[in-house]
Short mmCIF file of C-alpha atoms and ligand atoms in Angstrom, two decimals:
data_model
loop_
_atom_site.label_atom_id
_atom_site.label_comp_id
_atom_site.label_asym_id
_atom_site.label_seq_id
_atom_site.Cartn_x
_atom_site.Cartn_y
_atom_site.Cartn_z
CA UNK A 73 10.95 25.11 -4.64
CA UNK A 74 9.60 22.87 -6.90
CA UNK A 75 6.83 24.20 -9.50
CA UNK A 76 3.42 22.16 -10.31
CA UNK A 77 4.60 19.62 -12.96
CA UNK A 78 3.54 19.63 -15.94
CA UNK A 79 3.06 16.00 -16.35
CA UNK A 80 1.02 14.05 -14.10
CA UNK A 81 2.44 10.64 -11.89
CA UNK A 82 1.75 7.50 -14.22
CA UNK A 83 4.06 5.21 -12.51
CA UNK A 84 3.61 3.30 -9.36
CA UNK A 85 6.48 1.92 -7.02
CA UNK A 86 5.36 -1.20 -4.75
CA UNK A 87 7.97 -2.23 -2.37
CA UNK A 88 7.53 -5.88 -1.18
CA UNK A 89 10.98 -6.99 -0.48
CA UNK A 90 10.04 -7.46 3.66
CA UNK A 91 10.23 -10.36 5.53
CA UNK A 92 6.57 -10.76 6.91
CA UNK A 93 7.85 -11.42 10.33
CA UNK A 94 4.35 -11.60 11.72
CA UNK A 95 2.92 -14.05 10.10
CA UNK A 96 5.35 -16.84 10.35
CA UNK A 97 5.15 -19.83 9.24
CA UNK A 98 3.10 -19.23 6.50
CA UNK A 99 5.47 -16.86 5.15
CA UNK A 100 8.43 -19.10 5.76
CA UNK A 101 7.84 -20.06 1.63
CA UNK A 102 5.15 -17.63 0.77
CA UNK A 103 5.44 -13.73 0.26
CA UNK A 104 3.35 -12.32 2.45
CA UNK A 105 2.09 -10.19 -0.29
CA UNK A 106 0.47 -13.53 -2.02
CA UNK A 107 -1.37 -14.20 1.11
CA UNK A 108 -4.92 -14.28 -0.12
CA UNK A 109 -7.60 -12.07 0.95
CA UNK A 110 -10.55 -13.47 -0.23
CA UNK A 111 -9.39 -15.23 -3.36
CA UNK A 112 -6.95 -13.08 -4.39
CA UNK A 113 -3.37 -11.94 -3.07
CA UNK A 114 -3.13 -8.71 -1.05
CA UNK A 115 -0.91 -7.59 -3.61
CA UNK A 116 -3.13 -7.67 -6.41
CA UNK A 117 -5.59 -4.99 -4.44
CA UNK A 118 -2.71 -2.58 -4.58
CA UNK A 119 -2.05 -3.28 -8.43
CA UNK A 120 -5.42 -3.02 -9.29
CA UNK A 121 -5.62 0.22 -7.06
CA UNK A 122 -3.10 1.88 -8.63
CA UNK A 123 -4.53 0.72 -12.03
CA UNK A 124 -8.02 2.40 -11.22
CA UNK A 125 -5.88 6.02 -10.12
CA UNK A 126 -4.29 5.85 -13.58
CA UNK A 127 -0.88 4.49 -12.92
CA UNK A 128 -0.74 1.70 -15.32
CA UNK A 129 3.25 1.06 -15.17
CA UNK A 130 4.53 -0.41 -11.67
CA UNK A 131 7.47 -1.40 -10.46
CA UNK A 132 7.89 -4.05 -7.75
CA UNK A 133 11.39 -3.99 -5.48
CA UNK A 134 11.33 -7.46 -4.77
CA UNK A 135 14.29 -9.20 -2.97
CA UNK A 136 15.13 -12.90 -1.83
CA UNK A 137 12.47 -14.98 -1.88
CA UNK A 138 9.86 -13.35 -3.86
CA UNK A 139 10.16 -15.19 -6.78
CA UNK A 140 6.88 -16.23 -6.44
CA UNK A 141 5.47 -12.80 -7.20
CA UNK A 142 7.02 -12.69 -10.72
CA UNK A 143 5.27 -15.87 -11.37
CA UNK A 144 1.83 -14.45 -9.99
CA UNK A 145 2.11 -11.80 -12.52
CA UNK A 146 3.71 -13.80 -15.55
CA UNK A 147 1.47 -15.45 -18.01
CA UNK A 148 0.54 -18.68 -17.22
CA UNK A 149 -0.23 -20.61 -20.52
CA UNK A 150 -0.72 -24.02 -19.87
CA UNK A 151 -3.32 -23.09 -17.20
CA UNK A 152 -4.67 -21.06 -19.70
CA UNK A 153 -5.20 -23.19 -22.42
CA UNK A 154 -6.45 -26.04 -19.88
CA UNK A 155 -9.12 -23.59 -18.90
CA UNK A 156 -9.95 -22.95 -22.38
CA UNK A 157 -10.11 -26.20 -23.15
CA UNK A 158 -12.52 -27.01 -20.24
CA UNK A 159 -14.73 -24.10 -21.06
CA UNK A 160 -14.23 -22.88 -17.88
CA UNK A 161 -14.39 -18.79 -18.84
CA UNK A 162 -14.84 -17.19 -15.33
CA UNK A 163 -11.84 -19.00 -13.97
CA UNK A 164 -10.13 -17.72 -17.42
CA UNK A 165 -10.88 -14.59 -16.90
CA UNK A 166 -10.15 -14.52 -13.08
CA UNK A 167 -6.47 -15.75 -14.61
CA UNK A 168 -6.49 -12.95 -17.15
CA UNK A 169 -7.46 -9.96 -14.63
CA UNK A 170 -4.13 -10.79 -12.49
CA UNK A 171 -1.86 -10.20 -15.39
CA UNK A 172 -3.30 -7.63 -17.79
CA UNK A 173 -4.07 -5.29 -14.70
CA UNK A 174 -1.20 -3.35 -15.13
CA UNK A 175 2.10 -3.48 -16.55
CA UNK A 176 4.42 -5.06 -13.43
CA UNK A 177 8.06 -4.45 -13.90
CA UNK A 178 10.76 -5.86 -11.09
CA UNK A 179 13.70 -4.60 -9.53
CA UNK A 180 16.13 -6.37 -6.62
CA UNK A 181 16.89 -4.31 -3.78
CA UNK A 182 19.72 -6.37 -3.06
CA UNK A 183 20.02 -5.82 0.66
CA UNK A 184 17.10 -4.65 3.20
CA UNK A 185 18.22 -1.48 3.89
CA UNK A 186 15.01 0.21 4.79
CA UNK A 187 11.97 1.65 3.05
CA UNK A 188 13.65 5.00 1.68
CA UNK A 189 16.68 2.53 0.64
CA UNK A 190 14.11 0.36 -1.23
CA UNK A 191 12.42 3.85 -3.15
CA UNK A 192 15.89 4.74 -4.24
CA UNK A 193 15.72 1.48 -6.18
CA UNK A 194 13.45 2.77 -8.69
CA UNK A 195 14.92 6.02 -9.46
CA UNK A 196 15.94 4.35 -13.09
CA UNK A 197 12.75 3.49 -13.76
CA UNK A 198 10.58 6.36 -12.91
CA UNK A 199 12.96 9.01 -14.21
CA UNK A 200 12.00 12.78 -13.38
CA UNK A 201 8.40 12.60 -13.05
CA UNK A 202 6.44 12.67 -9.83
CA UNK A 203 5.35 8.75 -8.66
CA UNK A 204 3.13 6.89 -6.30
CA UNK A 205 4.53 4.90 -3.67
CA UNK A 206 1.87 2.22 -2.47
CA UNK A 207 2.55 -0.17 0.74
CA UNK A 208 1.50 -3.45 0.35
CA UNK A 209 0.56 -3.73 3.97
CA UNK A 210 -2.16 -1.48 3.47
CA UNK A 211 -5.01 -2.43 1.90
CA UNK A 212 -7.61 0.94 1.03
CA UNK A 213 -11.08 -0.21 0.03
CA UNK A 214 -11.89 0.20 -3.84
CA UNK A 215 -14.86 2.66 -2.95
CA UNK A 216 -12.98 5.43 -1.34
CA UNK A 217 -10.32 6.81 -3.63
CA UNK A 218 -7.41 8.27 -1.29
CA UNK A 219 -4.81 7.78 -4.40
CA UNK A 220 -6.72 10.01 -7.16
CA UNK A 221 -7.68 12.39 -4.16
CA UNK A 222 -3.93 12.24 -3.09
CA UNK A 223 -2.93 12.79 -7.30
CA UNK A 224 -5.26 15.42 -7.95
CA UNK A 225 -3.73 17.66 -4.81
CA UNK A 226 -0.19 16.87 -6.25
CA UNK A 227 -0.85 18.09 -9.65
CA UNK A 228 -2.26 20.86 -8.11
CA UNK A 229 0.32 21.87 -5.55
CA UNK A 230 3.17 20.10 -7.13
CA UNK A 231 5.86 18.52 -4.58
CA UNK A 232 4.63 15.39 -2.59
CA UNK A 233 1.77 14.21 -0.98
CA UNK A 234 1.37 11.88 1.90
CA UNK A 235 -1.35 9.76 3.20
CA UNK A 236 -2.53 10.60 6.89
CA UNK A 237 -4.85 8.13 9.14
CA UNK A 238 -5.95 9.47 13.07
CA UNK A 239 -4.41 6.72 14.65
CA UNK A 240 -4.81 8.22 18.55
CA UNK A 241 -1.76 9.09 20.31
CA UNK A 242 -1.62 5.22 22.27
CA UNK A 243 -0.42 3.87 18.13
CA UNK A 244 1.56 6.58 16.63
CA UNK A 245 4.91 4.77 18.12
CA UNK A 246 4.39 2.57 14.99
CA UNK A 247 4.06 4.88 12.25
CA UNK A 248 5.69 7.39 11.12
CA UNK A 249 4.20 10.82 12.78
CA UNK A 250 3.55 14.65 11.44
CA UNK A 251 3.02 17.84 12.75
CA UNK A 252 0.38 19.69 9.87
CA UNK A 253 -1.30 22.92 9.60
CA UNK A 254 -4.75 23.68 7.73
CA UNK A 255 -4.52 24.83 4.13
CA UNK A 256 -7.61 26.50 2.06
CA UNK A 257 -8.25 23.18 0.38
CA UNK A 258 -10.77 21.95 2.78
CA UNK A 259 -10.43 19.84 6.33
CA UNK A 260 -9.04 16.77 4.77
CA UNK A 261 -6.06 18.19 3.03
CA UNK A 262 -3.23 19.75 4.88
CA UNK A 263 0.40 21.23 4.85
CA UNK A 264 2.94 19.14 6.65
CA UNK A 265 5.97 21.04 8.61
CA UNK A 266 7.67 17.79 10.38
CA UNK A 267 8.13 14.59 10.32
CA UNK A 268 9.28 11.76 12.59
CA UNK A 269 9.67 8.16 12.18
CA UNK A 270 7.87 5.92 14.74
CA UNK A 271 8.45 8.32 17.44
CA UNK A 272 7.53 7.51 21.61
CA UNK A 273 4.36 8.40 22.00
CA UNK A 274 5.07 11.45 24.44
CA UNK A 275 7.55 13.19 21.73
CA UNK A 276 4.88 12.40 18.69
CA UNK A 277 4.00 15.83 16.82
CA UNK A 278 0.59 14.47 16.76
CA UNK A 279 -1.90 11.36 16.63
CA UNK A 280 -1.63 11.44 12.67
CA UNK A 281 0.02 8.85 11.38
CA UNK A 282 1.76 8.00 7.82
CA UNK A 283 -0.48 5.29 6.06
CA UNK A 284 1.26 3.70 3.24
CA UNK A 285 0.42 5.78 0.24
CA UNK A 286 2.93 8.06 -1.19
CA UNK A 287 2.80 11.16 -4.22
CA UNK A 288 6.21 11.89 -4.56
CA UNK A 289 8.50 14.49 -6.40
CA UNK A 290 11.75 12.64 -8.16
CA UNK A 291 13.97 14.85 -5.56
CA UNK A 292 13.26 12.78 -3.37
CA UNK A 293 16.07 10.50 -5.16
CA UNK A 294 18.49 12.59 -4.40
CA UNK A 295 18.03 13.50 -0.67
CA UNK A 296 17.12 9.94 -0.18
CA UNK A 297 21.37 9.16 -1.89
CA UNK A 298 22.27 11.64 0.78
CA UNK A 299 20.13 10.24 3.77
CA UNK A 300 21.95 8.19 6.64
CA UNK A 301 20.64 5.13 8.13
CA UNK A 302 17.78 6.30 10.98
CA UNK A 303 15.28 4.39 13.11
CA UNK A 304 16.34 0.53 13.25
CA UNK A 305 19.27 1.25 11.84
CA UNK A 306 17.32 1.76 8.26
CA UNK A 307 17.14 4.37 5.51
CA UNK A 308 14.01 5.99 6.33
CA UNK A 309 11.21 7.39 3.56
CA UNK A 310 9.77 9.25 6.48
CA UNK A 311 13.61 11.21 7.21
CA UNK A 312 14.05 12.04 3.71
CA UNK A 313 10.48 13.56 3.46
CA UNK A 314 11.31 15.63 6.63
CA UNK A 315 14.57 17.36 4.96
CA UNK A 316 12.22 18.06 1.81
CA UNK A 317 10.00 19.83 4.11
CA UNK A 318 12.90 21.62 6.02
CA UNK A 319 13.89 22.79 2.43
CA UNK A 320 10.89 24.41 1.53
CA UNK A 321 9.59 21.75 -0.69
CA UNK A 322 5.61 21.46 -0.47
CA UNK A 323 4.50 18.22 1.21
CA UNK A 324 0.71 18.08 1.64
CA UNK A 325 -0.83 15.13 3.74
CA UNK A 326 -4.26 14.12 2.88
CA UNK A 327 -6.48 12.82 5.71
CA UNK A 328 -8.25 9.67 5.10
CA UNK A 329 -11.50 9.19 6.60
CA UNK A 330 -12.44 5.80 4.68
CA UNK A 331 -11.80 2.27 4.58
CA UNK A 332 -7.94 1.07 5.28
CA UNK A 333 -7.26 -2.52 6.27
CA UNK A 334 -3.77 -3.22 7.97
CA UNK A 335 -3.22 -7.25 6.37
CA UNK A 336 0.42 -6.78 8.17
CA UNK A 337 -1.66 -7.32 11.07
CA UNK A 338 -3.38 -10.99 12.13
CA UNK A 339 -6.74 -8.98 13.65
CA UNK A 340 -6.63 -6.83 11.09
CA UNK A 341 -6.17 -9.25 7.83
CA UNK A 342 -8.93 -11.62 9.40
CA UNK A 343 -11.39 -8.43 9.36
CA UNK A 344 -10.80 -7.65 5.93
CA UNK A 345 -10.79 -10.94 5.00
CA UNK A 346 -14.32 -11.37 6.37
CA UNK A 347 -15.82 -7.63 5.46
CA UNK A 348 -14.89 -8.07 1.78
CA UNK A 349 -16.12 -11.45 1.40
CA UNK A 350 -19.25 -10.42 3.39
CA UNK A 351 -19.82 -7.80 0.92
CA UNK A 352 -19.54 -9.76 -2.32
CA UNK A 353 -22.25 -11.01 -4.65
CA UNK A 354 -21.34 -14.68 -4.82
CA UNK A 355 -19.62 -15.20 -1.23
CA UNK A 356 -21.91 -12.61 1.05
CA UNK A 357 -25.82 -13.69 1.24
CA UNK A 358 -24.28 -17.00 2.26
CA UNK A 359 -21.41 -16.08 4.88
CA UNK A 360 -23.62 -13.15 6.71
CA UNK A 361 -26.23 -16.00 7.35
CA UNK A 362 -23.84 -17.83 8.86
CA UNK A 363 -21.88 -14.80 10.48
CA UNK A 364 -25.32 -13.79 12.25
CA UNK A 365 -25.80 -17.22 13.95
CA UNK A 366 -21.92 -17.17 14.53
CA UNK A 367 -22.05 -14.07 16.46
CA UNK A 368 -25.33 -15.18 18.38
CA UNK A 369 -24.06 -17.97 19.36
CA UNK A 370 -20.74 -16.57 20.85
CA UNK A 371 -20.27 -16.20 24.67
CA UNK A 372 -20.39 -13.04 25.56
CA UNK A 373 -16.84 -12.62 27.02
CA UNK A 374 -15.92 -13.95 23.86
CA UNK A 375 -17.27 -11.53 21.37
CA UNK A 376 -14.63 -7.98 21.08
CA UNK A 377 -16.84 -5.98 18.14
CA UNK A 378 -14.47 -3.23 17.65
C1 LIG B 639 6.49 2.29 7.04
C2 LIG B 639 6.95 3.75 7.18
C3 LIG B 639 6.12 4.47 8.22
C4 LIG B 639 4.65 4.36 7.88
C5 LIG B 639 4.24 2.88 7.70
C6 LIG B 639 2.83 2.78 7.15
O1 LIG B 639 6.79 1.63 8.25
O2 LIG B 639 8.33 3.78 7.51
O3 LIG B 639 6.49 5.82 8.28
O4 LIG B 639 3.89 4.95 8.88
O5 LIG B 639 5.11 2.22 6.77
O6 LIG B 639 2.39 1.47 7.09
P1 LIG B 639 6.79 0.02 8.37
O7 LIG B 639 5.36 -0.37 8.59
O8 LIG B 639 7.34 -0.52 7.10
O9 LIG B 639 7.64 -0.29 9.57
#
């Protein structure tokens, strides 16, 4: 059994080597993790998020085509000095804020062998220290902090600590599942004892599904060497989680009852898109004008509020 460490997670790992299937074309020559929301790539939320928790060092596993993601979070000095020159300080600073965020480091995965494949590539980097994993896919509003809530229980209890959403039973095929049971810490934070990777909904453990933030112990480097290929024919994160829990290693899932935004998903990206503009200073008097006569005017067979 692992003990609480003594030294808290300071480094992040953000995989974004996939393929972005789903939203084709655009991601024929973009990442989908530069796909703006708002003004600003998905991907920079999750820096920025993992930034705010206190992980200031992140590594990226990038792959083919993602070059453009390097570039996103190089320097950029002739835009800089083009902007000074102009005068033009909030665009300056808007530059500034993508790179200083955080320190971004990058690492090829080299073939797409799966999630858990794609954590193994940072087991250089983040040594023997516990680490957050963070999905790029999911995007978890600024206001509710699931990542400190998610540290603070690690540092407490040691081992790992998962994310958990109530997806109802009808999704859970997508995710991967877990059977839990209470702990003393309160409703939201609970002991996992299984877990299965996208399983059919009639064989799920339950309707809680893995969202895509991780707290993980370095062991899970090695079972993750030893771990064969699972659903899809892919090294799963989810399989070598379940033989840390068959071992005896704590893994706690927190259950998040805030904000999460799926920007894998078209519906899903365009709400997001829309709620976090509507919400902003400079963008939001003006778009929930027009979003008010937009939705009056809609026919009603047309309109899905969900
Ligand atoms: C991955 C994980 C899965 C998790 C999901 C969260 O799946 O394998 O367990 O539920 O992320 O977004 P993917 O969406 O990459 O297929």
């Amino acid at each position: 059994m692992s003990m609480p460490p003594t030294r808290p997670a300071r480094k992040a790992v953000i995989p974004v080597a996939g393929m972005g299937t789903r939203f084709l074309p655009a991601t024929k020559a973009v990442p989908k993790e530069l796909l703006p929301v708002v003004d600003r790539p998905a991907l920079q939320y999750i820096v920025e998020e993992a930034a705010r928790a206190g992980l200031p060092e992140v590594l990226m596993v990038t792959g083919r085509g993602k070059a453009a993601i390097e570039d996103f979070f190089d320097r950029t000095p002739e835009l800089e000095t083009a902007l000074e020159k102009k005068g033009d300080e909030g665009r300056l600073s808007a530059v500034h804020e993508s790179t200083d965020v955080a320190q971004v480091h990058f690492v090829r995965q080299g073939e797409a062998r799966g999630l858990g494949h794609a954590v193994l590539q940072a087991a250089a980097f983040v040594g023997d220290e516990p680490f957050a994993v963070l999905l790029g896919d999911d995007l978890i509003d600024a206001r509710d902090h699931l990542l400190e809530q998610m540290l603070a229980v690690q540092a407490e209890h040691g081992g790992s600590v998962i994310a958990l959403l109530d997806v109802g039973r009808e999704n859970i095929d997508k995710y991967g599942a877990v059977a839990v049971e209470p702990t003393g810490d309160g409703s939201d934070v609970v002991a996992v004892t299984g877990l299965v990777e996208k399983p059919p909904v009639d064989e799920a453990p339950s309707s809680l599904a893995i969202i895509g933030r991780y707290v993980l112990a370095p062991e899970v480097f090695d079972v993750l060497r030893e771990t064969a290929p699972g659903r899809g024919g892919e090294i799963q994160l989810t399989d070598a989680l379940a033989t840390l829990v068959e071992r005896g290693e704590p893994v706690h899932g927190v259950v998040f009852g805030g904000r999460r935004y799926d920007t894998g998903d078209k519906l899903d990206y365009l709400k997001a898109v829309i709620r976090l503009a509507s919400e902003r200073d400079d963008l939001g008097p003006s778009l929930r004008g027009w979003l008010r006569d937009f939705v009056t005017e809609l026919p009603a067979e047309g309109a899905s509020p969900s």
